[in-house]
Structures are given as C-alpha cells and as structure tokens.
Short mmCIF file of N, CA and C in Angstrom, two decimals:
data_model
loop_
_atom_site.label_atom_id
_atom_site.label_comp_id
_atom_site.label_asym_id
_atom_site.label_seq_id
_atom_site.Cartn_x
_atom_site.Cartn_y
_atom_site.Cartn_z
N ILE R 1 130.38 110.75 82.86
CA ILE R 1 130.29 111.76 83.92
C ILE R 1 130.73 111.17 85.22
N TYR R 2 130.28 109.94 85.45
CA TYR R 2 130.69 109.24 86.70
C TYR R 2 132.24 109.18 86.89
N GLU R 3 132.85 108.65 85.89
CA GLU R 3 134.32 108.58 85.87
C GLU R 3 135.05 109.90 86.20
N HIS R 4 134.57 110.95 85.59
CA HIS R 4 135.14 112.28 85.81
C HIS R 4 134.77 112.66 87.25
N ALA R 5 133.69 112.49 87.71
CA ALA R 5 133.30 112.86 89.09
C ALA R 5 134.19 112.10 90.09
N ARG R 6 134.43 110.85 89.85
CA ARG R 6 135.28 109.99 90.79
C ARG R 6 136.66 110.66 90.76
N GLN R 7 137.16 111.20 89.71
CA GLN R 7 138.56 111.71 89.73
C GLN R 7 138.71 112.97 90.51
N VAL R 8 137.52 113.79 90.65
CA VAL R 8 137.64 115.08 91.40
C VAL R 8 136.99 115.05 92.72
N SER R 9 136.37 113.95 93.11
CA SER R 9 135.63 113.89 94.34
C SER R 9 136.05 112.60 95.17
N PRO R 10 136.19 112.74 96.43
CA PRO R 10 136.62 111.53 97.22
C PRO R 10 135.46 110.44 97.21
N LYS R 11 134.23 110.86 97.09
CA LYS R 11 133.20 109.86 97.10
C LYS R 11 131.92 110.53 96.56
N ILE R 12 131.21 109.78 95.75
CA ILE R 12 129.98 110.24 95.23
C ILE R 12 128.90 109.23 95.43
N LYS R 13 127.65 109.60 95.40
CA LYS R 13 126.55 108.67 95.48
C LYS R 13 125.54 109.07 94.29
N VAL R 14 125.13 108.06 93.60
CA VAL R 14 124.24 108.30 92.44
C VAL R 14 123.04 107.37 92.63
N VAL R 15 121.87 107.87 92.35
CA VAL R 15 120.66 107.10 92.44
C VAL R 15 120.03 107.38 91.08
N VAL R 16 119.83 106.17 90.21
CA VAL R 16 119.30 106.30 88.92
C VAL R 16 118.03 105.50 88.83
N GLY R 17 117.01 106.02 88.39
CA GLY R 17 115.70 105.38 88.28
C GLY R 17 114.86 106.09 87.29
N PRO R 18 113.63 105.53 87.05
CA PRO R 18 112.71 106.19 86.10
C PRO R 18 111.80 107.24 86.88
N PHE R 19 112.43 108.32 87.33
CA PHE R 19 111.69 109.33 88.00
C PHE R 19 112.14 110.71 87.51
N VAL R 20 111.38 111.72 87.78
CA VAL R 20 111.63 113.06 87.30
C VAL R 20 112.81 113.68 88.06
N HIS R 21 113.38 114.68 87.48
CA HIS R 21 114.50 115.35 88.19
C HIS R 21 113.97 116.29 89.26
N ALA R 22 113.53 115.65 90.32
CA ALA R 22 113.02 116.40 91.51
C ALA R 22 113.09 115.47 92.64
N MET R 23 112.59 115.84 93.79
CA MET R 23 112.51 115.01 94.93
C MET R 23 111.58 113.73 94.48
N PRO R 24 112.11 112.60 94.42
CA PRO R 24 111.34 111.46 93.96
C PRO R 24 109.96 111.23 94.62
N GLU R 25 109.95 111.55 95.96
CA GLU R 25 108.60 111.37 96.62
C GLU R 25 107.54 112.36 96.21
N SER R 26 108.08 113.53 95.55
CA SER R 26 107.09 114.52 95.19
C SER R 26 106.48 114.30 93.82
N ALA R 27 107.03 113.27 93.10
CA ALA R 27 106.56 112.95 91.76
C ALA R 27 105.75 111.68 91.86
N ASN R 28 104.89 111.49 90.78
CA ASN R 28 104.05 110.28 90.83
C ASN R 28 104.83 109.07 90.30
N ARG R 29 106.13 109.23 89.96
CA ARG R 29 107.03 108.13 89.56
C ARG R 29 108.15 108.05 90.49
N ASN R 30 108.02 107.42 91.62
CA ASN R 30 109.12 107.30 92.56
C ASN R 30 110.05 106.17 92.20
N PRO R 31 111.26 106.14 92.80
CA PRO R 31 112.21 105.11 92.47
C PRO R 31 111.94 103.75 92.83
N GLY R 32 110.84 103.45 93.58
CA GLY R 32 110.45 102.07 93.84
C GLY R 32 110.31 101.94 95.30
N PRO R 33 109.85 100.72 95.69
CA PRO R 33 109.54 100.41 97.12
C PRO R 33 110.79 100.40 97.94
N GLY R 34 110.71 100.89 99.16
CA GLY R 34 111.69 100.86 100.13
C GLY R 34 112.82 101.88 100.00
N PHE R 35 112.72 102.86 99.04
CA PHE R 35 113.69 103.87 98.89
C PHE R 35 113.21 105.17 99.46
N ASP R 36 113.91 105.62 100.43
CA ASP R 36 113.56 106.89 101.13
C ASP R 36 114.73 107.93 100.81
N SER R 37 114.43 108.75 99.81
CA SER R 37 115.49 109.65 99.31
C SER R 37 115.85 110.70 100.41
N MET R 38 114.86 111.09 101.24
CA MET R 38 115.09 112.09 102.26
C MET R 38 116.06 111.48 103.27
N ALA R 39 115.81 110.27 103.68
CA ALA R 39 116.76 109.54 104.67
C ALA R 39 118.19 109.44 104.08
N GLU R 40 118.28 109.13 102.81
CA GLU R 40 119.62 108.95 102.13
C GLU R 40 120.32 110.32 102.11
N MET R 41 119.57 111.33 101.85
CA MET R 41 120.23 112.75 101.87
C MET R 41 120.69 113.13 103.21
N VAL R 42 119.84 112.82 104.20
CA VAL R 42 120.26 113.21 105.60
C VAL R 42 121.53 112.45 106.02
N ARG R 43 121.59 111.11 105.69
CA ARG R 43 122.78 110.32 105.98
C ARG R 43 124.03 110.92 105.30
N TRP R 44 123.86 111.36 104.04
CA TRP R 44 124.99 111.92 103.22
C TRP R 44 125.46 113.23 103.89
N PHE R 45 124.49 114.11 104.17
CA PHE R 45 124.84 115.37 104.72
C PHE R 45 125.41 115.24 106.21
N ASN R 46 124.89 114.27 107.00
CA ASN R 46 125.42 114.09 108.24
C ASN R 46 126.89 113.71 108.21
N HIS R 47 127.13 112.85 107.23
CA HIS R 47 128.52 112.40 107.16
C HIS R 47 129.43 113.62 106.79
N TRP R 48 129.10 114.44 105.82
CA TRP R 48 130.01 115.43 105.31
C TRP R 48 129.88 116.73 106.02
N LEU R 49 128.78 117.06 106.61
CA LEU R 49 128.60 118.37 107.27
C LEU R 49 128.68 118.27 108.80
N LYS R 50 128.43 117.09 109.35
CA LYS R 50 128.46 117.00 110.76
C LYS R 50 129.62 116.16 111.24
N ASP R 51 130.40 115.63 110.36
CA ASP R 51 131.51 114.71 110.65
C ASP R 51 131.00 113.55 111.50
N ASP R 52 129.87 112.99 111.13
CA ASP R 52 129.24 111.89 111.82
C ASP R 52 129.76 110.56 111.21
N ASN R 53 131.11 110.44 111.21
CA ASN R 53 131.74 109.27 110.56
C ASN R 53 131.63 108.01 111.42
N GLU R 54 131.55 108.17 112.71
CA GLU R 54 131.47 106.92 113.50
C GLU R 54 130.10 106.24 113.43
N ASN R 55 128.99 106.94 113.21
CA ASN R 55 127.68 106.36 113.11
C ASN R 55 127.10 106.28 111.77
N ASN R 56 128.01 106.45 110.79
CA ASN R 56 127.57 106.43 109.39
C ASN R 56 128.58 105.75 108.52
N ASP R 57 128.21 104.64 107.92
CA ASP R 57 129.05 103.85 107.08
C ASP R 57 128.69 104.02 105.64
N ILE R 58 128.19 105.21 105.16
CA ILE R 58 127.75 105.44 103.85
C ILE R 58 128.87 105.33 102.86
N LEU R 59 130.15 105.59 103.31
CA LEU R 59 131.26 105.46 102.36
C LEU R 59 131.60 104.04 102.01
N ASN R 60 131.12 103.10 102.83
CA ASN R 60 131.43 101.67 102.57
C ASN R 60 130.33 101.05 101.72
N GLU R 61 129.32 101.78 101.40
CA GLU R 61 128.23 101.31 100.49
C GLU R 61 128.61 101.49 99.03
N PRO R 62 127.93 100.86 98.09
CA PRO R 62 128.20 101.07 96.68
C PRO R 62 127.85 102.56 96.30
N ASP R 63 128.61 102.99 95.30
CA ASP R 63 128.40 104.40 94.75
C ASP R 63 127.11 104.51 94.00
N ILE R 64 126.67 103.50 93.38
CA ILE R 64 125.56 103.65 92.40
C ILE R 64 124.47 102.72 92.83
N THR R 65 123.18 103.29 92.89
CA THR R 65 121.96 102.56 93.11
C THR R 65 121.15 102.70 91.92
N LEU R 66 120.84 101.57 91.29
CA LEU R 66 119.99 101.61 90.12
C LEU R 66 118.72 101.05 90.41
N PHE R 67 117.60 101.56 90.02
CA PHE R 67 116.29 100.92 90.13
C PHE R 67 115.92 100.49 88.73
N ILE R 68 115.81 99.23 88.52
CA ILE R 68 115.37 98.70 87.20
C ILE R 68 113.92 98.35 87.26
N ARG R 69 113.17 99.03 86.42
CA ARG R 69 111.68 98.77 86.47
C ARG R 69 111.40 97.47 85.59
N THR R 70 110.61 96.57 86.23
CA THR R 70 110.26 95.33 85.54
C THR R 70 108.81 95.41 85.04
N SER R 71 108.11 96.28 85.52
CA SER R 71 106.75 96.71 85.06
C SER R 71 106.41 98.16 85.54
N PHE R 72 105.23 98.56 85.31
CA PHE R 72 104.94 100.00 85.71
C PHE R 72 104.94 100.18 87.17
N THR R 73 104.72 99.14 87.94
CA THR R 73 104.66 99.32 89.44
C THR R 73 105.69 98.48 90.15
N THR R 74 106.56 97.72 89.54
CA THR R 74 107.50 96.85 90.20
C THR R 74 108.85 97.01 89.61
N GLY R 75 109.83 96.55 90.30
CA GLY R 75 111.25 96.58 89.83
C GLY R 75 112.20 96.02 90.82
N THR R 76 113.44 96.06 90.60
CA THR R 76 114.48 95.62 91.44
C THR R 76 115.59 96.71 91.59
N TYR R 77 116.29 96.60 92.65
CA TYR R 77 117.56 97.41 92.86
C TYR R 77 118.79 96.72 92.44
N ARG R 78 119.71 97.46 91.93
CA ARG R 78 121.02 96.94 91.65
C ARG R 78 122.07 97.95 92.09
N TYR R 79 123.06 97.47 92.81
CA TYR R 79 124.10 98.29 93.40
C TYR R 79 125.43 98.02 92.74
N GLU R 80 126.11 99.16 92.40
CA GLU R 80 127.40 98.98 91.69
C GLU R 80 128.43 99.92 92.39
#
C-alpha cells in the first residue's frame, strides 16, 4: 500500500502503532508517550491547505513513524 501511495502522491505520512482505528487519544491504547496526533494533523493540514511551507518542514521528516511496544505501557519510536 505504501509503495503504491508514494507513486500517486507527492508525500504521505503514516503513523503505525498498537492503537485502534480512531483518534489515538480517544482510545485507551494510544501510540505512546510524546505523540500528539492532533498537533501532527494540524501541521499536515497547515502545510497543504494553508500553504504554510515556510514555517513547516514536515516534508523533510521521515514518511513513516512506527511505535514499537516493548511492554504494555512502554515502547520506542522508529522513523523510516
């Protein structure tokens, strides 16, 4: 899916983690410490909908954010 999306889209962002298919903060299984999905969505939409390219370097960041759970309450992030 990722490879196909990259062929048809100039840039994508993917966040993968052990959380439900909903707003992560609304579920009892969030993606982990320090991840603010609302702030990430605002940055993404500001870039594409407001042409806020000067104040937003989101396209220079890795496409994929993975949260790898190491126990029920802890884990680490990996970026690809």
